[in-house]
PDB file of C-alpha atoms in Angstrom:
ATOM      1  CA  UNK A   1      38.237 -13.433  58.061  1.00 50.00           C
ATOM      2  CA  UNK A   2      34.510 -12.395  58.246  1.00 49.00           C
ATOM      3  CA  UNK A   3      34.926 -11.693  53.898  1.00 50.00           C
ATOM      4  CA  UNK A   4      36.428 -14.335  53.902  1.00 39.00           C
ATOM      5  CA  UNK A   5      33.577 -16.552  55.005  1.00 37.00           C
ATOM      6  CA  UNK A   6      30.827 -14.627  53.220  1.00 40.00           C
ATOM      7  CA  UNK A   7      32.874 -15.191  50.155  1.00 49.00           C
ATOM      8  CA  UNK A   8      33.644 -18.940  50.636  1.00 42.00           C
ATOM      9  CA  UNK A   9      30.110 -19.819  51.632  1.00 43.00           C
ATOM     10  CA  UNK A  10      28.178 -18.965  48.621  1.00 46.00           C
ATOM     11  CA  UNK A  11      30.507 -21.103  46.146  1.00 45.00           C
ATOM     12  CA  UNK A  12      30.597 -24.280  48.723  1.00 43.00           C
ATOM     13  CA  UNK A  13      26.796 -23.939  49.288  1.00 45.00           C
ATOM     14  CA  UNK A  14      26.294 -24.385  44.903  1.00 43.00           C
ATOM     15  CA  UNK A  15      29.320 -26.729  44.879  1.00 43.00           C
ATOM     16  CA  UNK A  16      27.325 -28.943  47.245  1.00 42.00           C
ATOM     17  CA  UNK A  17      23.768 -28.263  45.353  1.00 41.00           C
ATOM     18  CA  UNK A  18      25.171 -29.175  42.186  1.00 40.00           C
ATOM     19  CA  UNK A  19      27.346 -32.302  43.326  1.00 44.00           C
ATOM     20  CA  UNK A  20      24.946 -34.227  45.674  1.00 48.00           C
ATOM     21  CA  UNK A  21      21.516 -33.072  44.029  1.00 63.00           C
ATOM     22  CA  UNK A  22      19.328 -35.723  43.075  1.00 86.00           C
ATOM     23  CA  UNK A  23      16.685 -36.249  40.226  1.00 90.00           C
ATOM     24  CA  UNK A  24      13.141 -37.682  41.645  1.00 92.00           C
ATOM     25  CA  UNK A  25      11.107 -39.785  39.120  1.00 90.00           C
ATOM     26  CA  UNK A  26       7.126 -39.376  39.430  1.00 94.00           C
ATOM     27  CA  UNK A  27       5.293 -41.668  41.379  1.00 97.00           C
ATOM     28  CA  UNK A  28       5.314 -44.525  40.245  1.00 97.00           C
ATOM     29  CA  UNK A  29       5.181 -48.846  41.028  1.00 98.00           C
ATOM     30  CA  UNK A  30       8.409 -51.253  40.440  1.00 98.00           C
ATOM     31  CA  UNK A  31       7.523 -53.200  36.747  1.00 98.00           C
ATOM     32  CA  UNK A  32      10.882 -55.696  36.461  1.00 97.00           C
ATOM     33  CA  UNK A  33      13.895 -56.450  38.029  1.00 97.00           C
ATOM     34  CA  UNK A  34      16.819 -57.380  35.889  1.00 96.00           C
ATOM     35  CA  UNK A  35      19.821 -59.627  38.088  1.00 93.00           C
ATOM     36  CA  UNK A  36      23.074 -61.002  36.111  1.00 90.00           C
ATOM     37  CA  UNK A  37      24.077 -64.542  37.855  1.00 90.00           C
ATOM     38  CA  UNK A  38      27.486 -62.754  37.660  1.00 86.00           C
ATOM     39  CA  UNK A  39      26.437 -61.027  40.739  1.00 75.00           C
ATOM     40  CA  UNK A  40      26.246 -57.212  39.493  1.00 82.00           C
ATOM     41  CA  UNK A  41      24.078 -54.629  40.570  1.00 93.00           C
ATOM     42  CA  UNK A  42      20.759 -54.950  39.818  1.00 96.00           C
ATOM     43  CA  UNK A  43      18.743 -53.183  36.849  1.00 97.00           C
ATOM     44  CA  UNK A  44      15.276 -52.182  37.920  1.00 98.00           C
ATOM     45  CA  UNK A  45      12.412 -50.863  35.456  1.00 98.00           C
ATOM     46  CA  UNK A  46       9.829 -48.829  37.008  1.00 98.00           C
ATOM     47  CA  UNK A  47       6.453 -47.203  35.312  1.00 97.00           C
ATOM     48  CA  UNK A  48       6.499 -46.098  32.123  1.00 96.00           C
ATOM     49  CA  UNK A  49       8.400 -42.089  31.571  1.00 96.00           C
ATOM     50  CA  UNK A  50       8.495 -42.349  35.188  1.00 96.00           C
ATOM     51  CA  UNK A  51      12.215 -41.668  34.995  1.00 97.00           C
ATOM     52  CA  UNK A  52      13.208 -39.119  32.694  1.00 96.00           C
ATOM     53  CA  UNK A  53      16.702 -39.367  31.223  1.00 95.00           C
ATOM     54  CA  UNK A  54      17.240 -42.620  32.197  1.00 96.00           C
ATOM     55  CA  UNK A  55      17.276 -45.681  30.042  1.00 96.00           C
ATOM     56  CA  UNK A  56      14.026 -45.700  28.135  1.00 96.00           C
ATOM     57  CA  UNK A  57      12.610 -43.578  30.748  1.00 97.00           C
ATOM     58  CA  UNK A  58      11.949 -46.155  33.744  1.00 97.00           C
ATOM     59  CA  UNK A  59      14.832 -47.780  34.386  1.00 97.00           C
ATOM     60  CA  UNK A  60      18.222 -47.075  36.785  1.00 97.00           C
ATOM     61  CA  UNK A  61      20.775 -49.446  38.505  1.00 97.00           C
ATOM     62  CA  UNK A  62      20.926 -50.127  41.736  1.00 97.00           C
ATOM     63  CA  UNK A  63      24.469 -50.011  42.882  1.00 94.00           C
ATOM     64  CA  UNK A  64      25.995 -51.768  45.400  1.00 89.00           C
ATOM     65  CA  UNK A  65      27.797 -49.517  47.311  1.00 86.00           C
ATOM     66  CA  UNK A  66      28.365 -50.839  50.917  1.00 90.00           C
ATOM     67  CA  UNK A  67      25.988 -54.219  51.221  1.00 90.00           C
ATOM     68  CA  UNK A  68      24.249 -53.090  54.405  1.00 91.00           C
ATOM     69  CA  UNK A  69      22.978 -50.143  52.735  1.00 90.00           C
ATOM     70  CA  UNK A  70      22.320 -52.240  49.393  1.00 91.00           C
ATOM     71  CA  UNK A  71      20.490 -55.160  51.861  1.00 92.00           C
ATOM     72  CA  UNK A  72      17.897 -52.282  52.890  1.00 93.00           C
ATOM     73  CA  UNK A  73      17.019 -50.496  49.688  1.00 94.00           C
ATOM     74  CA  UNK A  74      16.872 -53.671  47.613  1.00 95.00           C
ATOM     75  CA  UNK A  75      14.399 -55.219  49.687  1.00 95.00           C
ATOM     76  CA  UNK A  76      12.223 -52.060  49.876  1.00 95.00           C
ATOM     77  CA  UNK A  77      12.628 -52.361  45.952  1.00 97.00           C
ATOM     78  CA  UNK A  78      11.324 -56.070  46.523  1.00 97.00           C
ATOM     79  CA  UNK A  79       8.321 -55.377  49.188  1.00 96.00           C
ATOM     80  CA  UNK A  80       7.133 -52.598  47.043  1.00 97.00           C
ATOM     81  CA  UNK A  81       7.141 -54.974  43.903  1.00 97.00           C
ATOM     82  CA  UNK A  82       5.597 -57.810  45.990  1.00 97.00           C
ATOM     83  CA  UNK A  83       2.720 -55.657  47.310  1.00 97.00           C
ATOM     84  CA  UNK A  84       2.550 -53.649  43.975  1.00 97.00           C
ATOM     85  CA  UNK A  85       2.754 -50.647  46.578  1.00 97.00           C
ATOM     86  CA  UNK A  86       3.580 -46.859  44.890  1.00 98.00           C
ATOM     87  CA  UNK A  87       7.693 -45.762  45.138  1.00 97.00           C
ATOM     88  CA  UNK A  88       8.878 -42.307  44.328  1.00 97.00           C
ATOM     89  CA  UNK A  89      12.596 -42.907  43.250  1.00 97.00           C
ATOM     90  CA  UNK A  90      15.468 -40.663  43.738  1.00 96.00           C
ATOM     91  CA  UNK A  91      18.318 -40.972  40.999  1.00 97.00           C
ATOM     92  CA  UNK A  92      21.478 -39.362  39.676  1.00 96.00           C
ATOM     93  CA  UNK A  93      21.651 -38.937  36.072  1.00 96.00           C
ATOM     94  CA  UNK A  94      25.268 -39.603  35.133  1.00 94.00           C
ATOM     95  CA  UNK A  95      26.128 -37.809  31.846  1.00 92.00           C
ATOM     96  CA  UNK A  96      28.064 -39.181  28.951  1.00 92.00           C
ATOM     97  CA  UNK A  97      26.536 -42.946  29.857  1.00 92.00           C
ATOM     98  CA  UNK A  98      24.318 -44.556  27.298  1.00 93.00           C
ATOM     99  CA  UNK A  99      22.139 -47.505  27.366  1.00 94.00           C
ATOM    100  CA  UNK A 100      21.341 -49.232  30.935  1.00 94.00           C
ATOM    101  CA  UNK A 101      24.220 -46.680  32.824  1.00 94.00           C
ATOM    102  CA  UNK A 102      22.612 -43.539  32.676  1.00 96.00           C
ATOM    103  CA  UNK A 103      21.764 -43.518  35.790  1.00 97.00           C
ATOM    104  CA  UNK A 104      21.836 -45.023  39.488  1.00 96.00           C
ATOM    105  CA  UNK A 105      19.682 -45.285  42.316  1.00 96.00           C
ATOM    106  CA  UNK A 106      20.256 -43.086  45.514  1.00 94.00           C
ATOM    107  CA  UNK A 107      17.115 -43.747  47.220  1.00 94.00           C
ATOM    108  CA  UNK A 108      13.526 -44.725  47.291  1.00 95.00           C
ATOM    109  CA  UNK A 109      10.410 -44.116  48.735  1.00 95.00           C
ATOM    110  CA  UNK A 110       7.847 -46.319  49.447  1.00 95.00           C
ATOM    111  CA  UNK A 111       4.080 -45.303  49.918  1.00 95.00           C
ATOM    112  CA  UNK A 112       2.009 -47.034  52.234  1.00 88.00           C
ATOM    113  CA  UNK A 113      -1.192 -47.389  50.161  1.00 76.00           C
TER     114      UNK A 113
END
């Protein structure tokens, strides 16, 4: 059982690297925010090369994946546009998508100066 284990938990522990890891973008300020009136996720444009591999290098969806969750990081995403505060943003590049869906939002972080 002990083998077993030692065998098991180097493949699940770069499984889990590779699955969940994140890109992070340089630091960096919110430029535009793109909304549909259809009600889609929103499309947000940050500094210029400030995400690389992303659509033209600054900009990433935001999804919506459970609206409390959405609620918080899209109004960071607003205060930090508002107050023209610096962000670092954490994406996931998703391969094979072109144009505005390369990539989605998983979180941000917003500087206080």
């Amino acid at each position: 059982m002990k083998k077993l284990f030692l065998i098991v938990l180097p493949i699940l522990c770069i499984f889990a690297k590779t699955t969940f890891a994140s890109e992070s973008g340089s630091i960096t300020k919110v430029d535009k925010i793109y909304i549909a009136t259809s009600g889609t996720k929103p499309f947000i444009y940050f500094g210029a090369d400030s995400l690389p591999g992303c659509h033209a290098n600054s900009g990433a969806y935001l999804p919506v994946v459970n609206e409390a969750v959405f609620s918080r990081i899209y109004s960071t995403v607003l205060s930090a546009q508002a107050s023209q505060k610096p962000v670092k943003v954490y994406y996931k590049v998703k391969e094979g998508q072109t144009g505005w869906g390369m990539c989605d939002i998983e979180a941000i972080f917003l500087y206080s100066n």
